[in-house]
């Protein structure tokens, strides 16, 4: 899909992967083997792995970043938690329908999907 996008004129892609994602034939990627107070291992490394695989398969320069604590902005309220869940479900529905090139948005009081419009600065 990345190469198809390049052929169609796309200059870059943003690919998001969940920390707990497991590629076929691989186990879960972890940062360390110790477990937290809930008994969970510290997940991490899947983004780097995916970026390396994409670069190897496409020969395109690929970079990766872990948002980690950068994405946290305080304790979420119930509304934040529900919206995060609804946005995630809507995003997965787009993927399952193979309806790419859109983003989930909250518009006119409704959760929907819309195309991202490039500005002349892009």
mmCIF file of C-alpha atoms in Angstrom:
data_model
loop_
_atom_site.group_PDB
_atom_site.id
_atom_site.type_symbol
_atom_site.label_atom_id
_atom_site.label_comp_id
_atom_site.label_asym_id
_atom_site.label_seq_id
_atom_site.Cartn_x
_atom_site.Cartn_y
_atom_site.Cartn_z
ATOM 1 C CA UNK A 1 0.000 0.000 0.000
ATOM 2 C CA UNK A 2 2.897 2.359 0.707
ATOM 3 C CA UNK A 3 4.328 1.810 -2.778
ATOM 4 C CA UNK A 4 0.886 2.199 -4.364
ATOM 5 C CA UNK A 5 0.567 5.536 -2.595
ATOM 6 C CA UNK A 6 3.956 6.693 -3.887
ATOM 7 C CA UNK A 7 2.977 5.795 -7.438
ATOM 8 C CA UNK A 8 -0.218 7.824 -6.962
ATOM 9 C CA UNK A 9 1.778 10.842 -5.776
ATOM 10 C CA UNK A 10 1.632 10.536 -1.990
ATOM 11 C CA UNK A 11 4.784 11.966 -0.434
ATOM 12 C CA UNK A 12 4.502 10.273 2.943
ATOM 13 C CA UNK A 13 2.391 7.938 5.055
ATOM 14 C CA UNK A 14 1.606 7.858 8.745
ATOM 15 C CA UNK A 15 1.145 4.309 9.988
ATOM 16 C CA UNK A 16 -0.098 3.676 13.503
ATOM 17 C CA UNK A 17 0.412 0.390 15.304
ATOM 18 C CA UNK A 18 -0.780 -0.661 18.755
ATOM 19 C CA UNK A 19 1.859 -1.651 21.313
ATOM 20 C CA UNK A 20 0.206 -5.045 21.687
ATOM 21 C CA UNK A 21 0.137 -5.864 17.962
ATOM 22 C CA UNK A 22 1.720 -9.197 17.029
ATOM 23 C CA UNK A 23 2.750 -9.870 13.421
ATOM 24 C CA UNK A 24 1.915 -13.349 12.137
ATOM 25 C CA UNK A 25 4.641 -15.736 13.221
ATOM 26 C CA UNK A 26 5.947 -13.503 16.013
ATOM 27 C CA UNK A 27 5.245 -13.168 19.706
ATOM 28 C CA UNK A 28 4.460 -9.995 21.569
ATOM 29 C CA UNK A 29 7.166 -7.305 21.503
ATOM 30 C CA UNK A 30 8.306 -6.241 24.963
ATOM 31 C CA UNK A 31 10.728 -3.642 26.290
ATOM 32 C CA UNK A 32 11.713 -5.722 29.286
ATOM 33 C CA UNK A 33 10.788 -9.020 30.853
ATOM 34 C CA UNK A 34 9.791 -7.769 34.303
ATOM 35 C CA UNK A 35 6.102 -7.279 35.005
ATOM 36 C CA UNK A 36 4.234 -4.335 36.527
ATOM 37 C CA UNK A 37 2.028 -4.451 39.627
ATOM 38 C CA UNK A 38 -0.819 -5.810 37.467
ATOM 39 C CA UNK A 39 1.324 -8.658 36.130
ATOM 40 C CA UNK A 40 1.733 -7.166 32.630
ATOM 41 C CA UNK A 41 4.989 -6.987 30.700
ATOM 42 C CA UNK A 42 6.082 -3.592 29.377
ATOM 43 C CA UNK A 43 5.126 -3.668 25.707
ATOM 44 C CA UNK A 44 7.141 -1.898 23.025
ATOM 45 C CA UNK A 45 9.280 -2.348 19.943
ATOM 46 C CA UNK A 46 6.603 -3.178 17.390
ATOM 47 C CA UNK A 47 6.876 0.279 15.758
ATOM 48 C CA UNK A 48 10.606 -0.109 15.186
ATOM 49 C CA UNK A 49 10.115 -3.627 13.846
ATOM 50 C CA UNK A 50 7.354 -2.505 11.466
ATOM 51 C CA UNK A 51 9.383 0.478 10.217
ATOM 52 C CA UNK A 52 12.354 -1.793 9.513
ATOM 53 C CA UNK A 53 10.161 -4.280 7.646
ATOM 54 C CA UNK A 54 8.581 -1.529 5.535
ATOM 55 C CA UNK A 55 11.980 -0.045 4.707
ATOM 56 C CA UNK A 56 13.395 -3.445 3.814
ATOM 57 C CA UNK A 57 10.381 -4.289 1.638
ATOM 58 C CA UNK A 58 10.044 -0.932 -0.119
ATOM 59 C CA UNK A 59 13.552 0.555 0.015
ATOM 60 C CA UNK A 60 11.914 3.830 1.136
ATOM 61 C CA UNK A 61 13.347 5.835 4.013
ATOM 62 C CA UNK A 62 11.258 4.949 7.047
ATOM 63 C CA UNK A 63 11.189 6.543 10.490
ATOM 64 C CA UNK A 64 9.378 5.551 13.641
ATOM 65 C CA UNK A 65 8.445 7.258 16.890
ATOM 66 C CA UNK A 66 6.922 6.052 20.146
ATOM 67 C CA UNK A 67 4.432 8.557 21.533
ATOM 68 C CA UNK A 68 4.425 6.998 25.009
ATOM 69 C CA UNK A 69 4.072 9.750 27.611
ATOM 70 C CA UNK A 70 3.933 12.483 24.952
ATOM 71 C CA UNK A 71 0.330 11.573 24.206
ATOM 72 C CA UNK A 72 -0.829 11.773 27.796
ATOM 73 C CA UNK A 73 -2.445 14.980 28.949
ATOM 74 C CA UNK A 74 -3.819 14.329 32.399
ATOM 75 C CA UNK A 75 -6.393 12.059 33.910
ATOM 76 C CA UNK A 76 -9.192 11.328 31.420
ATOM 77 C CA UNK A 77 -12.801 11.843 32.407
ATOM 78 C CA UNK A 78 -15.540 9.376 31.451
ATOM 79 C CA UNK A 79 -16.285 11.390 28.280
ATOM 80 C CA UNK A 80 -12.622 11.177 27.184
ATOM 81 C CA UNK A 81 -12.569 7.421 27.731
ATOM 82 C CA UNK A 82 -15.768 6.854 25.777
ATOM 83 C CA UNK A 83 -14.669 9.089 22.898
ATOM 84 C CA UNK A 84 -11.299 7.344 22.709
ATOM 85 C CA UNK A 85 -13.090 4.008 22.531
ATOM 86 C CA UNK A 86 -15.561 5.226 19.908
ATOM 87 C CA UNK A 87 -12.789 6.745 17.769
ATOM 88 C CA UNK A 88 -10.835 3.467 17.964
ATOM 89 C CA UNK A 89 -13.862 1.409 16.951
ATOM 90 C CA UNK A 90 -14.638 3.776 14.074
ATOM 91 C CA UNK A 91 -11.005 3.629 12.875
ATOM 92 C CA UNK A 92 -11.029 -0.179 12.923
ATOM 93 C CA UNK A 93 -14.327 -0.184 11.008
ATOM 94 C CA UNK A 94 -12.666 1.900 8.285
ATOM 95 C CA UNK A 95 -9.765 -0.558 8.130
ATOM 96 C CA UNK A 96 -12.082 -3.568 7.998
ATOM 97 C CA UNK A 97 -14.059 -1.940 5.172
ATOM 98 C CA UNK A 98 -10.741 -1.124 3.442
ATOM 99 C CA UNK A 99 -11.884 2.502 3.354
ATOM 100 C CA UNK A 100 -8.415 4.082 3.448
ATOM 101 C CA UNK A 101 -7.393 7.715 3.088
ATOM 102 C CA UNK A 102 -9.841 8.945 5.720
ATOM 103 C CA UNK A 103 -9.656 9.921 9.348
ATOM 104 C CA UNK A 104 -12.225 9.554 12.079
ATOM 105 C CA UNK A 105 -13.669 12.893 13.138
ATOM 106 C CA UNK A 106 -16.356 14.386 15.321
ATOM 107 C CA UNK A 107 -18.320 16.730 13.099
ATOM 108 C CA UNK A 108 -21.657 18.444 13.652
ATOM 109 C CA UNK A 109 -22.277 16.421 16.788
ATOM 110 C CA UNK A 110 -21.685 13.067 15.073
ATOM 111 C CA UNK A 111 -18.789 10.654 14.809
ATOM 112 C CA UNK A 112 -17.952 10.248 11.130
ATOM 113 C CA UNK A 113 -15.040 9.791 8.743
ATOM 114 C CA UNK A 114 -13.734 12.427 6.389
ATOM 115 C CA UNK A 115 -10.988 12.813 3.833
ATOM 116 C CA UNK A 116 -7.990 14.816 4.837
ATOM 117 C CA UNK A 117 -7.586 17.765 2.510
ATOM 118 C CA UNK A 118 -4.046 18.816 1.738
ATOM 119 C CA UNK A 119 -3.313 22.502 1.976
ATOM 120 C CA UNK A 120 -1.027 24.256 -0.492
ATOM 121 C CA UNK A 121 1.647 24.257 2.243
ATOM 122 C CA UNK A 122 1.855 20.431 2.244
#
